[in-house]
Short mmCIF file of C-alpha atoms in Angstrom, two decimals:
data_model
loop_
_atom_site.label_atom_id
_atom_site.label_comp_id
_atom_site.label_asym_id
_atom_site.label_seq_id
_atom_site.Cartn_x
_atom_site.Cartn_y
_atom_site.Cartn_z
CA MET A 1 -6.47 -10.70 13.66
CA ILE A 2 -9.17 -9.09 16.00
CA ARG A 3 -6.52 -8.43 18.72
CA VAL A 4 -4.25 -6.57 16.23
CA ALA A 5 -7.18 -4.78 14.77
CA ARG A 6 -8.35 -3.47 18.12
CA LEU A 7 -4.73 -2.38 19.02
CA VAL A 8 -4.28 -0.59 15.65
CA ALA A 9 -7.67 1.10 15.75
CA VAL A 10 -7.25 2.41 19.37
CA LYS A 11 -3.66 3.69 18.55
CA ASP A 12 -4.81 5.45 15.38
CA LEU A 13 -7.69 7.02 17.27
CA ARG A 14 -5.40 8.11 20.14
CA VAL A 15 -2.86 9.58 17.73
CA GLU A 16 -5.77 11.50 16.03
CA TRP A 17 -7.04 12.66 19.33
CA ARG A 18 -3.78 14.00 20.28
CA SER A 19 -3.00 15.86 17.06
CA ARG A 20 -6.77 17.16 16.72
CA VAL A 21 -6.11 17.45 12.89
CA ILE A 22 -9.59 16.22 12.08
CA LEU A 23 -11.24 18.36 14.73
CA TRP A 24 -9.59 21.55 13.89
CA GLN A 25 -8.74 21.35 10.32
CA VAL A 26 -10.74 18.61 8.40
CA LEU A 27 -14.14 19.23 10.03
CA PRO A 28 -14.11 22.91 9.67
CA PHE A 29 -13.11 22.35 5.96
CA GLY A 30 -16.13 20.23 5.55
CA VAL A 31 -18.41 22.78 7.20
CA MET A 32 -16.98 25.67 5.18
CA THR A 33 -17.70 23.68 2.05
CA LEU A 34 -21.25 23.17 2.90
CA LEU A 35 -21.49 26.85 3.98
CA LEU A 36 -20.23 27.88 0.58
CA MET A 37 -22.69 25.60 -1.04
CA GLY A 38 -25.30 27.17 1.00
CA PHE A 39 -24.28 30.63 -0.02
CA ALA A 40 -24.28 29.55 -3.71
CA GLU A 41 -27.88 28.28 -3.33
CA GLY A 42 -29.13 31.56 -1.72
CA PRO A 43 -31.85 32.10 0.94
CA GLU A 44 -34.76 31.94 -1.40
CA THR A 45 -33.92 28.66 -3.25
CA THR A 46 -34.71 25.26 -1.93
CA LEU A 47 -32.66 22.46 -3.37
CA SER A 48 -34.41 19.24 -4.20
CA PRO A 49 -33.52 16.46 -1.58
CA SER A 50 -31.63 14.62 -4.40
CA VAL A 51 -29.37 17.48 -5.08
CA ALA A 52 -28.87 18.32 -1.24
CA ALA A 53 -28.03 14.58 -0.74
CA GLY A 54 -25.50 14.64 -3.70
CA LEU A 55 -23.82 17.75 -2.26
CA PHE A 56 -23.70 16.23 1.17
CA TYR A 57 -22.04 13.12 -0.11
CA VAL A 58 -19.48 15.07 -2.33
CA VAL A 59 -18.35 16.93 0.96
CA VAL A 60 -18.10 13.71 2.88
CA LEU A 61 -16.07 12.36 0.05
CA PHE A 62 -13.62 15.36 0.24
CA VAL A 63 -13.46 14.79 4.18
CA SER A 64 -12.86 11.12 3.90
CA MET A 65 -9.98 11.76 1.33
CA LEU A 66 -8.25 14.08 3.95
CA VAL A 67 -8.89 11.42 6.72
CA ILE A 68 -7.54 8.61 4.70
CA ALA A 69 -4.46 10.46 3.63
CA ARG A 70 -3.91 11.43 7.20
CA SER A 71 -4.29 7.74 8.34
CA ALA A 72 -1.92 6.60 5.76
CA THR A 73 0.82 9.01 6.89
CA ILE A 74 0.82 8.00 10.60
CA GLU A 75 3.58 5.56 9.75
CA SER A 76 5.15 7.49 7.03
CA SER A 77 8.37 8.38 8.60
CA PRO A 78 10.98 5.67 7.52
CA GLY A 79 12.09 4.97 11.03
CA THR A 80 8.54 4.39 12.30
CA ALA A 81 7.63 2.38 9.22
CA ASN A 82 10.62 0.08 9.65
CA SER A 83 10.12 -0.42 13.33
CA ILE A 84 6.44 -1.05 13.02
CA SER A 85 7.15 -3.63 10.18
CA MET A 86 9.66 -5.46 12.59
CA LEU A 87 6.69 -6.07 14.80
CA GLY A 88 5.37 -8.54 12.20
CA LEU A 89 1.73 -7.65 12.71
CA ASP A 90 -0.99 -9.49 10.92
CA PRO A 91 -1.78 -7.41 7.81
CA ALA A 92 -5.38 -8.26 7.93
CA GLY A 93 -5.61 -7.01 11.42
CA VAL A 94 -3.78 -3.85 10.54
CA PHE A 95 -6.11 -3.24 7.64
CA LEU A 96 -9.27 -3.88 9.82
CA GLY A 97 -7.83 -1.53 12.64
CA LYS A 98 -6.83 1.31 10.35
CA ALA A 99 -10.25 0.88 8.51
CA THR A 100 -12.20 0.96 11.74
CA ALA A 101 -10.33 4.15 12.96
CA VAL A 102 -10.90 5.97 9.65
CA PHE A 103 -14.65 4.71 9.64
CA LEU A 104 -15.19 6.16 13.25
CA GLU A 105 -13.50 9.62 12.30
CA VAL A 106 -15.39 9.83 9.04
CA LEU A 107 -18.76 8.75 10.54
CA LEU A 108 -18.40 11.47 13.21
CA SER A 109 -17.60 14.00 10.52
CA ALA A 110 -20.47 12.80 8.39
CA LEU A 111 -23.07 13.09 11.20
CA ILE A 112 -21.98 16.61 11.91
CA LEU A 113 -22.16 17.30 8.15
CA LEU A 114 -25.57 15.79 7.78
CA ALA A 115 -26.82 18.10 10.56
CA GLY A 116 -25.25 20.96 8.57
CA THR A 117 -26.90 19.77 5.44
CA THR A 118 -30.31 19.94 7.14
CA LEU A 119 -29.56 23.51 8.21
CA LEU A 120 -27.75 25.05 5.29
CA LEU A 121 -29.04 23.08 2.36
CA HIS A 122 -32.56 22.45 3.79
CA LEU A 123 -32.55 18.68 3.82
CA PRO A 124 -35.59 17.59 5.81
CA LEU A 125 -34.67 16.48 9.29
CA ALA A 126 -37.05 13.39 9.07
CA LEU A 127 -35.30 12.48 5.75
CA ALA A 128 -31.82 12.92 7.12
CA LEU A 129 -32.73 10.64 10.10
CA HIS A 130 -34.18 7.85 7.69
CA SER A 131 -30.99 8.08 5.63
CA LEU A 132 -28.75 7.33 8.64
CA PRO A 133 -28.35 3.46 7.70
CA SER A 134 -27.33 4.41 4.14
CA VAL A 135 -24.84 7.13 5.56
CA VAL A 136 -23.19 4.47 7.87
CA LEU A 137 -22.74 1.99 4.93
CA VAL A 138 -21.35 4.70 2.54
CA VAL A 139 -18.86 5.79 5.16
CA MET A 140 -18.03 2.24 5.88
CA GLY A 141 -17.20 1.60 2.13
CA LEU A 142 -15.21 4.94 1.90
CA SER A 143 -13.17 3.81 4.86
CA LEU A 144 -12.48 0.28 3.69
CA ALA A 145 -11.71 1.18 0.01
CA GLY A 146 -9.70 4.23 1.07
CA THR A 147 -7.55 2.34 3.64
CA LEU A 148 -6.57 -0.19 0.99
CA TYR A 149 -5.77 2.46 -1.63
CA GLY A 150 -4.01 4.61 1.00
CA ALA A 151 -1.57 1.78 1.72
CA LEU A 152 -1.15 1.24 -1.96
CA THR A 153 -0.07 4.92 -2.59
CA SER A 154 1.78 5.48 0.68
CA GLY A 155 5.43 6.17 0.02
CA LEU A 156 4.88 6.93 -3.58
CA THR A 157 5.82 10.26 -5.24
CA GLY A 158 2.93 12.47 -5.18
CA SER A 159 0.87 10.22 -2.93
CA PRO A 160 -1.47 12.96 -1.62
CA THR A 161 -2.69 13.71 -5.09
CA LEU A 162 -2.49 10.08 -6.43
CA LEU A 163 -4.70 8.86 -3.72
CA PRO A 164 -7.91 10.77 -4.85
CA LEU A 165 -7.14 10.00 -8.49
CA LEU A 166 -7.03 6.21 -7.93
CA VAL A 167 -9.68 5.98 -5.30
CA LEU A 168 -12.55 8.27 -6.71
CA PRO A 169 -13.60 5.91 -9.46
CA THR A 170 -13.84 2.98 -7.06
CA MET A 171 -16.05 5.08 -4.76
CA ALA A 172 -18.46 6.33 -7.44
CA PRO A 173 -20.80 3.55 -6.87
CA LEU A 174 -21.00 4.24 -3.15
CA LEU A 175 -21.90 7.88 -3.70
CA ILE A 176 -24.48 7.02 -6.32
CA ALA A 177 -26.08 4.41 -4.15
CA GLY A 178 -25.96 6.73 -1.22
CA GLU A 179 -27.65 9.61 -3.07
CA ARG A 180 -30.22 7.29 -4.69
CA THR A 181 -31.25 5.88 -1.32
CA ILE A 182 -32.04 9.40 0.03
CA SER A 183 -33.99 10.30 -3.21
CA ALA A 184 -35.79 6.99 -2.86
CA ILE A 185 -36.76 7.80 0.66
CA ALA A 186 -37.83 11.26 -0.17
CA THR A 187 -40.05 9.95 -3.06
CA HIS A 188 -41.38 7.04 -1.08
CA GLN A 189 -39.86 4.46 -3.41
CA THR A 190 -38.11 1.23 -2.60
CA TRP A 191 -34.65 1.76 -1.56
CA SER A 192 -33.62 -1.64 -0.15
CA SER A 193 -31.88 -2.49 -3.46
CA TRP A 194 -29.54 0.54 -2.97
CA LEU A 195 -28.70 -0.61 0.68
CA GLY A 196 -28.08 -4.10 -0.64
CA LEU A 197 -25.65 -2.73 -3.21
CA LEU A 198 -23.77 -0.81 -0.46
CA ILE A 199 -23.64 -4.02 1.71
CA VAL A 200 -22.25 -5.98 -1.13
CA PHE A 201 -19.59 -3.20 -1.84
CA ASP A 202 -18.64 -3.18 1.86
CA VAL A 203 -18.30 -6.89 2.21
CA GLY A 204 -16.38 -7.10 -1.15
CA TYR A 205 -13.88 -4.34 0.13
CA THR A 206 -13.50 -6.10 3.54
CA VAL A 207 -12.52 -9.42 1.92
CA ALA A 208 -10.26 -7.66 -0.64
CA GLY A 209 -8.56 -5.63 2.16
CA ILE A 210 -8.02 -8.73 4.44
CA LEU A 211 -6.52 -10.60 1.40
CA LEU A 212 -4.61 -7.89 -0.21
CA TYR A 213 -3.34 -5.49 2.47
CA GLY A 214 -0.21 -7.59 3.27
CA VAL A 215 0.76 -7.73 -0.50
CA VAL A 216 0.10 -4.07 -0.97
CA GLU A 217 2.20 -3.17 2.05
CA ASP A 218 5.12 -5.40 1.01
CA SER A 219 5.03 -3.89 -2.53
CA MET B 1 28.91 -18.33 17.95
CA SER B 2 26.30 -19.28 15.49
CA THR B 3 25.70 -17.53 12.30
CA VAL B 4 22.47 -15.76 12.16
CA VAL B 5 22.87 -13.73 9.08
CA ARG B 6 24.42 -14.74 5.79
CA LEU B 7 24.28 -12.83 2.56
CA ASP B 8 26.10 -14.21 -0.61
CA ASP B 9 26.38 -11.98 -3.56
CA ALA B 10 23.18 -10.18 -2.65
CA VAL B 11 21.73 -7.84 -5.19
CA VAL B 12 18.88 -5.43 -4.29
CA THR B 13 17.41 -2.91 -6.67
CA ALA B 14 15.26 0.19 -6.32
CA GLY B 15 13.35 0.20 -9.39
CA ARG B 16 16.00 -0.52 -11.99
CA PHE B 17 18.79 1.03 -10.10
CA PRO B 18 20.98 -1.46 -8.18
CA VAL B 19 21.48 -0.30 -4.43
CA LEU B 20 23.27 -3.54 -3.48
CA THR B 21 25.59 -4.90 -6.12
CA GLY B 22 26.82 -8.20 -4.84
CA LEU B 23 27.07 -8.00 -1.05
CA THR B 24 28.59 -10.86 0.80
CA LEU B 25 28.72 -10.94 4.65
CA THR B 26 28.08 -13.01 7.69
CA ALA B 27 27.05 -11.90 11.20
CA ARG B 28 26.94 -14.04 14.36
CA ALA B 29 25.05 -14.04 17.61
CA GLY B 30 26.86 -11.99 20.22
CA GLU B 31 28.87 -10.16 17.57
CA CYS B 32 28.58 -6.50 16.34
CA LEU B 33 28.85 -5.99 12.78
CA VAL B 34 29.64 -2.39 11.80
CA LEU B 35 28.83 -1.34 8.20
CA GLU B 36 30.83 1.71 7.33
CA GLY B 37 30.96 3.65 4.15
CA PRO B 38 29.96 7.05 2.65
CA ASN B 39 26.33 8.36 2.16
CA GLY B 40 24.55 6.41 -0.57
CA ALA B 41 27.03 3.44 -0.30
CA GLY B 42 24.04 1.08 0.51
CA LYS B 43 24.42 0.66 4.31
CA THR B 44 20.68 1.27 5.03
CA SER B 45 19.67 -1.01 2.13
CA ALA B 46 21.80 -3.82 3.50
CA LEU B 47 20.06 -3.30 7.02
CA ARG B 48 16.62 -3.25 5.19
CA LEU B 49 17.46 -6.47 3.37
CA ILE B 50 18.48 -8.27 6.48
CA GLY B 51 15.46 -7.01 8.18
CA GLY B 52 13.22 -8.56 5.46
CA LEU B 53 12.23 -5.08 4.26
CA GLU B 54 13.78 -5.55 0.76
CA SER B 55 13.52 -8.41 -1.53
CA LEU B 56 16.55 -10.11 -3.09
CA ALA B 57 16.90 -9.53 -6.87
CA ARG B 58 19.81 -11.87 -7.17
CA GLY B 59 22.17 -13.85 -4.80
CA SER B 60 21.14 -15.69 -1.77
CA GLY B 61 20.88 -15.11 1.98
CA GLU B 62 19.63 -16.37 5.25
CA VAL B 63 18.46 -14.67 8.49
CA CYS B 64 17.94 -16.82 11.48
CA GLY B 65 17.70 -19.94 9.19
CA ILE B 66 14.95 -18.30 7.08
CA ASP B 67 15.86 -18.13 3.37
CA LEU B 68 15.69 -14.41 2.19
CA ARG B 69 14.36 -15.54 -1.20
CA ARG B 70 11.80 -18.24 -0.47
CA GLY B 71 11.17 -17.64 3.22
CA ASP B 72 8.38 -15.69 4.91
CA ARG B 73 9.83 -12.10 5.10
CA ARG B 74 7.20 -11.31 7.87
CA GLU B 75 8.64 -14.08 9.95
CA ILE B 76 12.32 -12.57 9.36
CA ARG B 77 11.05 -9.26 10.58
CA ARG B 78 9.82 -10.80 13.85
CA HIS B 79 13.35 -11.77 14.73
CA CYS B 80 14.70 -8.22 14.14
CA GLY B 81 14.48 -4.94 15.84
CA TRP B 82 15.10 -1.44 14.10
CA LEU B 83 16.43 1.70 15.52
CA GLY B 84 16.97 4.67 13.15
CA HIS B 85 18.40 8.05 13.76
CA GLU B 86 15.13 9.66 12.79
CA GLY B 87 12.87 8.02 15.58
CA SER B 88 11.20 4.79 15.30
CA PHE B 89 7.89 5.40 16.99
CA TYR B 90 4.69 7.52 17.19
CA ASP B 91 5.36 11.20 17.94
CA ASP B 92 1.89 11.77 19.06
CA LEU B 93 1.95 9.09 21.67
CA THR B 94 3.62 9.23 25.12
CA VAL B 95 6.56 7.16 26.05
CA ARG B 96 4.32 4.69 27.94
CA GLU B 97 1.72 4.60 25.05
CA ASN B 98 4.50 3.92 22.55
CA LEU B 99 5.89 1.01 24.57
CA THR B 100 2.60 -0.46 25.60
CA PHE B 101 1.61 -0.50 21.85
CA ALA B 102 4.98 -2.20 21.06
CA ALA B 103 4.59 -4.74 23.90
CA ARG B 104 0.99 -5.58 23.09
CA ALA B 105 1.54 -5.74 19.25
CA GLY B 106 4.43 -8.26 19.86
CA GLY B 107 2.50 -10.33 22.44
CA PHE B 108 4.87 -9.38 25.19
CA ASP B 109 4.21 -9.15 28.89
CA ILE B 110 3.28 -5.53 29.75
CA ALA B 111 5.33 -5.96 32.96
CA GLY B 112 8.61 -5.74 30.87
CA LEU B 113 7.75 -1.99 30.22
CA ALA B 114 8.85 -0.74 33.68
CA THR B 115 12.27 -2.69 33.41
CA SER B 116 13.04 -1.37 29.75
CA VAL B 117 12.09 2.25 30.70
CA GLU B 118 14.42 1.92 33.85
CA ALA B 119 17.16 0.52 31.78
CA VAL B 120 17.26 3.49 29.41
CA GLY B 121 16.64 6.03 32.15
CA LEU B 122 13.20 7.33 30.96
CA SER B 123 11.22 6.65 33.97
CA GLN B 124 10.54 10.24 34.63
CA ARG B 125 9.25 10.91 31.10
CA LEU B 126 6.71 8.10 30.93
CA ASP B 127 3.76 10.48 30.29
CA VAL B 128 5.59 12.84 27.96
CA ARG B 129 4.74 12.79 24.15
CA ALA B 130 7.61 11.36 22.07
CA ALA B 131 7.58 14.62 20.00
CA LEU B 132 8.56 16.62 23.09
CA LEU B 133 11.58 14.50 23.97
CA SER B 134 15.22 15.50 23.12
CA ALA B 135 17.21 13.85 20.36
CA GLY B 136 18.95 11.76 23.07
CA GLN B 137 15.82 10.81 24.83
CA ARG B 138 14.10 9.80 21.52
CA ARG B 139 17.03 7.42 20.93
CA ARG B 140 16.49 6.01 24.44
CA LEU B 141 12.90 5.59 23.63
CA GLY B 142 13.89 3.51 20.47
CA ILE B 143 16.27 1.56 22.51
CA ALA B 144 13.62 0.87 25.28
CA TRP B 145 11.38 -0.53 22.38
CA LEU B 146 14.26 -2.90 21.30
CA VAL B 147 14.96 -3.94 24.92
CA MET B 148 11.36 -4.79 25.62
CA ARG B 149 10.90 -6.77 22.50
CA ARG B 150 14.24 -8.51 22.75
CA PRO B 151 14.70 -9.47 19.12
CA SER B 152 17.69 -11.61 18.23
CA ILE B 153 18.97 -9.12 15.63
CA TRP B 154 19.23 -5.38 16.34
CA LEU B 155 19.47 -3.38 13.16
CA LEU B 156 20.79 0.22 14.01
CA ASP B 157 20.71 2.81 11.18
CA GLU B 158 23.28 5.55 12.14
CA PRO B 159 22.41 5.19 15.77
CA ILE B 160 25.10 7.54 17.09
CA ALA B 161 24.27 10.46 14.64
CA ALA B 162 23.50 13.61 16.60
CA LEU B 163 24.17 12.09 20.05
CA ASP B 164 26.56 13.72 22.56
CA THR B 165 29.44 11.94 24.21
CA SER B 166 27.41 10.84 27.36
CA ALA B 167 24.56 9.54 25.12
CA ARG B 168 27.06 7.65 22.97
CA ILE B 169 28.62 6.15 26.12
CA PHE B 170 25.09 5.10 27.31
CA LEU B 171 24.24 3.48 23.98
CA GLN B 172 27.56 1.73 24.07
CA GLY B 173 26.71 0.34 27.46
CA ILE B 174 23.30 -0.89 26.14
CA LEU B 175 24.82 -2.56 23.19
CA GLU B 176 27.45 -4.31 25.31
CA ASP B 177 24.79 -5.66 27.45
CA ALA B 178 22.77 -7.01 24.55
CA LEU B 179 25.80 -8.60 22.88
CA ALA B 180 26.72 -10.33 26.17
CA LYS B 181 23.17 -11.86 26.07
CA GLY B 182 23.93 -13.25 22.45
CA VAL B 183 22.01 -10.42 20.40
CA CYS B 184 23.55 -9.93 16.97
CA VAL B 185 23.98 -6.17 16.52
CA ILE B 186 24.42 -4.77 12.99
CA LEU B 187 24.94 -1.02 12.63
CA SER B 188 25.64 1.38 9.89
CA ALA B 189 27.93 4.35 10.52
CA HIS B 190 29.84 6.73 8.59
CA ASP B 191 32.01 8.04 11.44
CA ASN B 192 31.89 5.27 13.95
CA THR B 193 33.54 6.38 17.22
CA MET B 194 32.11 3.71 19.49
CA GLU B 195 34.62 1.40 21.09
CA LEU B 196 32.69 -1.65 22.14
CA ARG B 197 34.07 -4.30 24.61
CA ALA B 198 32.73 -7.10 22.49
CA PRO B 199 33.60 -8.95 19.26
CA VAL B 200 33.27 -6.42 16.47
CA SER B 201 33.59 -6.92 12.67
CA ARG B 202 33.85 -3.86 10.48
CA LEU B 203 33.07 -3.84 6.78
CA THR B 204 33.30 -1.04 4.37
CA ILE B 205 30.56 -0.76 1.80
CA VAL B 206 31.14 1.26 -1.29
CA GLY B 207 28.79 1.36 -4.37
CA GLY B 208 26.61 -1.41 -2.83
CA ARG B 209 29.48 -3.99 -2.16
CA ILE B 210 32.16 -4.78 0.48
CA GLU B 211 35.34 -2.94 -0.38
CA MET B 212 37.27 -4.09 2.73
CA GLY B 213 36.59 -5.76 6.17
CA GLU B 214 38.30 -6.57 9.37
CA SER B 215 37.42 -8.43 12.67
CA SER B 216 38.50 -7.69 16.28
#
């Protein structure tokens, strides 16, 4: 399983690096969205950390949707899908590999967007740095759930629009927990319970993906 | 020659629409089975069923001794290789990267890469992205993928579409070599002009079932 996961992750990252779609299209989209939010806020207003964190996570969610859709289409041509299926790869390994590649791509984007949030939406830098563990856990959850739902909608009519429709409700707990963690850190409240929720979500989706990815692929 | 594929009154549906409506056929090791028929006749669906990519709605069948209904379809797929006319690999990876991925994924020795690339005449294009290859070279890359994996059943979906005469002759040579080594080749074609020097059976599929057949 680990061998297949590593193989698939390296392949997906290499495909992405060659096409530069995330670098030249997805990331600029995220930065532009933040910029527009900054313009909407205006130079004289300072958002509360809670609102800035919420906007940051909404942009990360948009970016992750695009990355997940992109990941699901790597094998979308019928010929490629058929010949890859013939390799008989362990589906659990394929799930972990694709989720790892998505995680690394979205995490890199999220870190750049977090820096953008401190600049454009005035999220305090120290707060942003303290939030890093929760950002990692949220991105991990988005990647795991998104990879599973990406496989589910792949090949269906209207899959690019169906994916966000299906996956957004499942991602709501992640975004709430992520935003609450930053708010709790900002107001010096306990935030470990939110991190705990994120860990439970990530473990749950890892197990679900390992068990269900093969079934979803075959269906 | 041993029977590697057997379908008996096989029915496959896409949603509620039947794409195979009672297909019966056998294919043996070292034999080429050509599925002919018009567009939409069910040729690709038959290949997908044999490759474990579709499930049987009715009827029975076996591929390499594995029951199509009750057996592990993932295990069936490991015995098969696919070559489509639209390209069967990653366009953003180079020839070398595509073949390395296929070899590692299948647990094959990476040393076989050089031999398979040499066999299909792509040695000079190893570091070229698949997207930049010509139609004939793309088909050769798909064949290299098959040659390296050495599956016991080759499923070729319209393999000669868009190929010029020299590319067709080249493909013919590769197939004759594979057949001589005991590979079972099943290919779909709507205007098959290949004349293989090997045992060939031809079946015409119309409306998801065999209309007529002949062996040579």
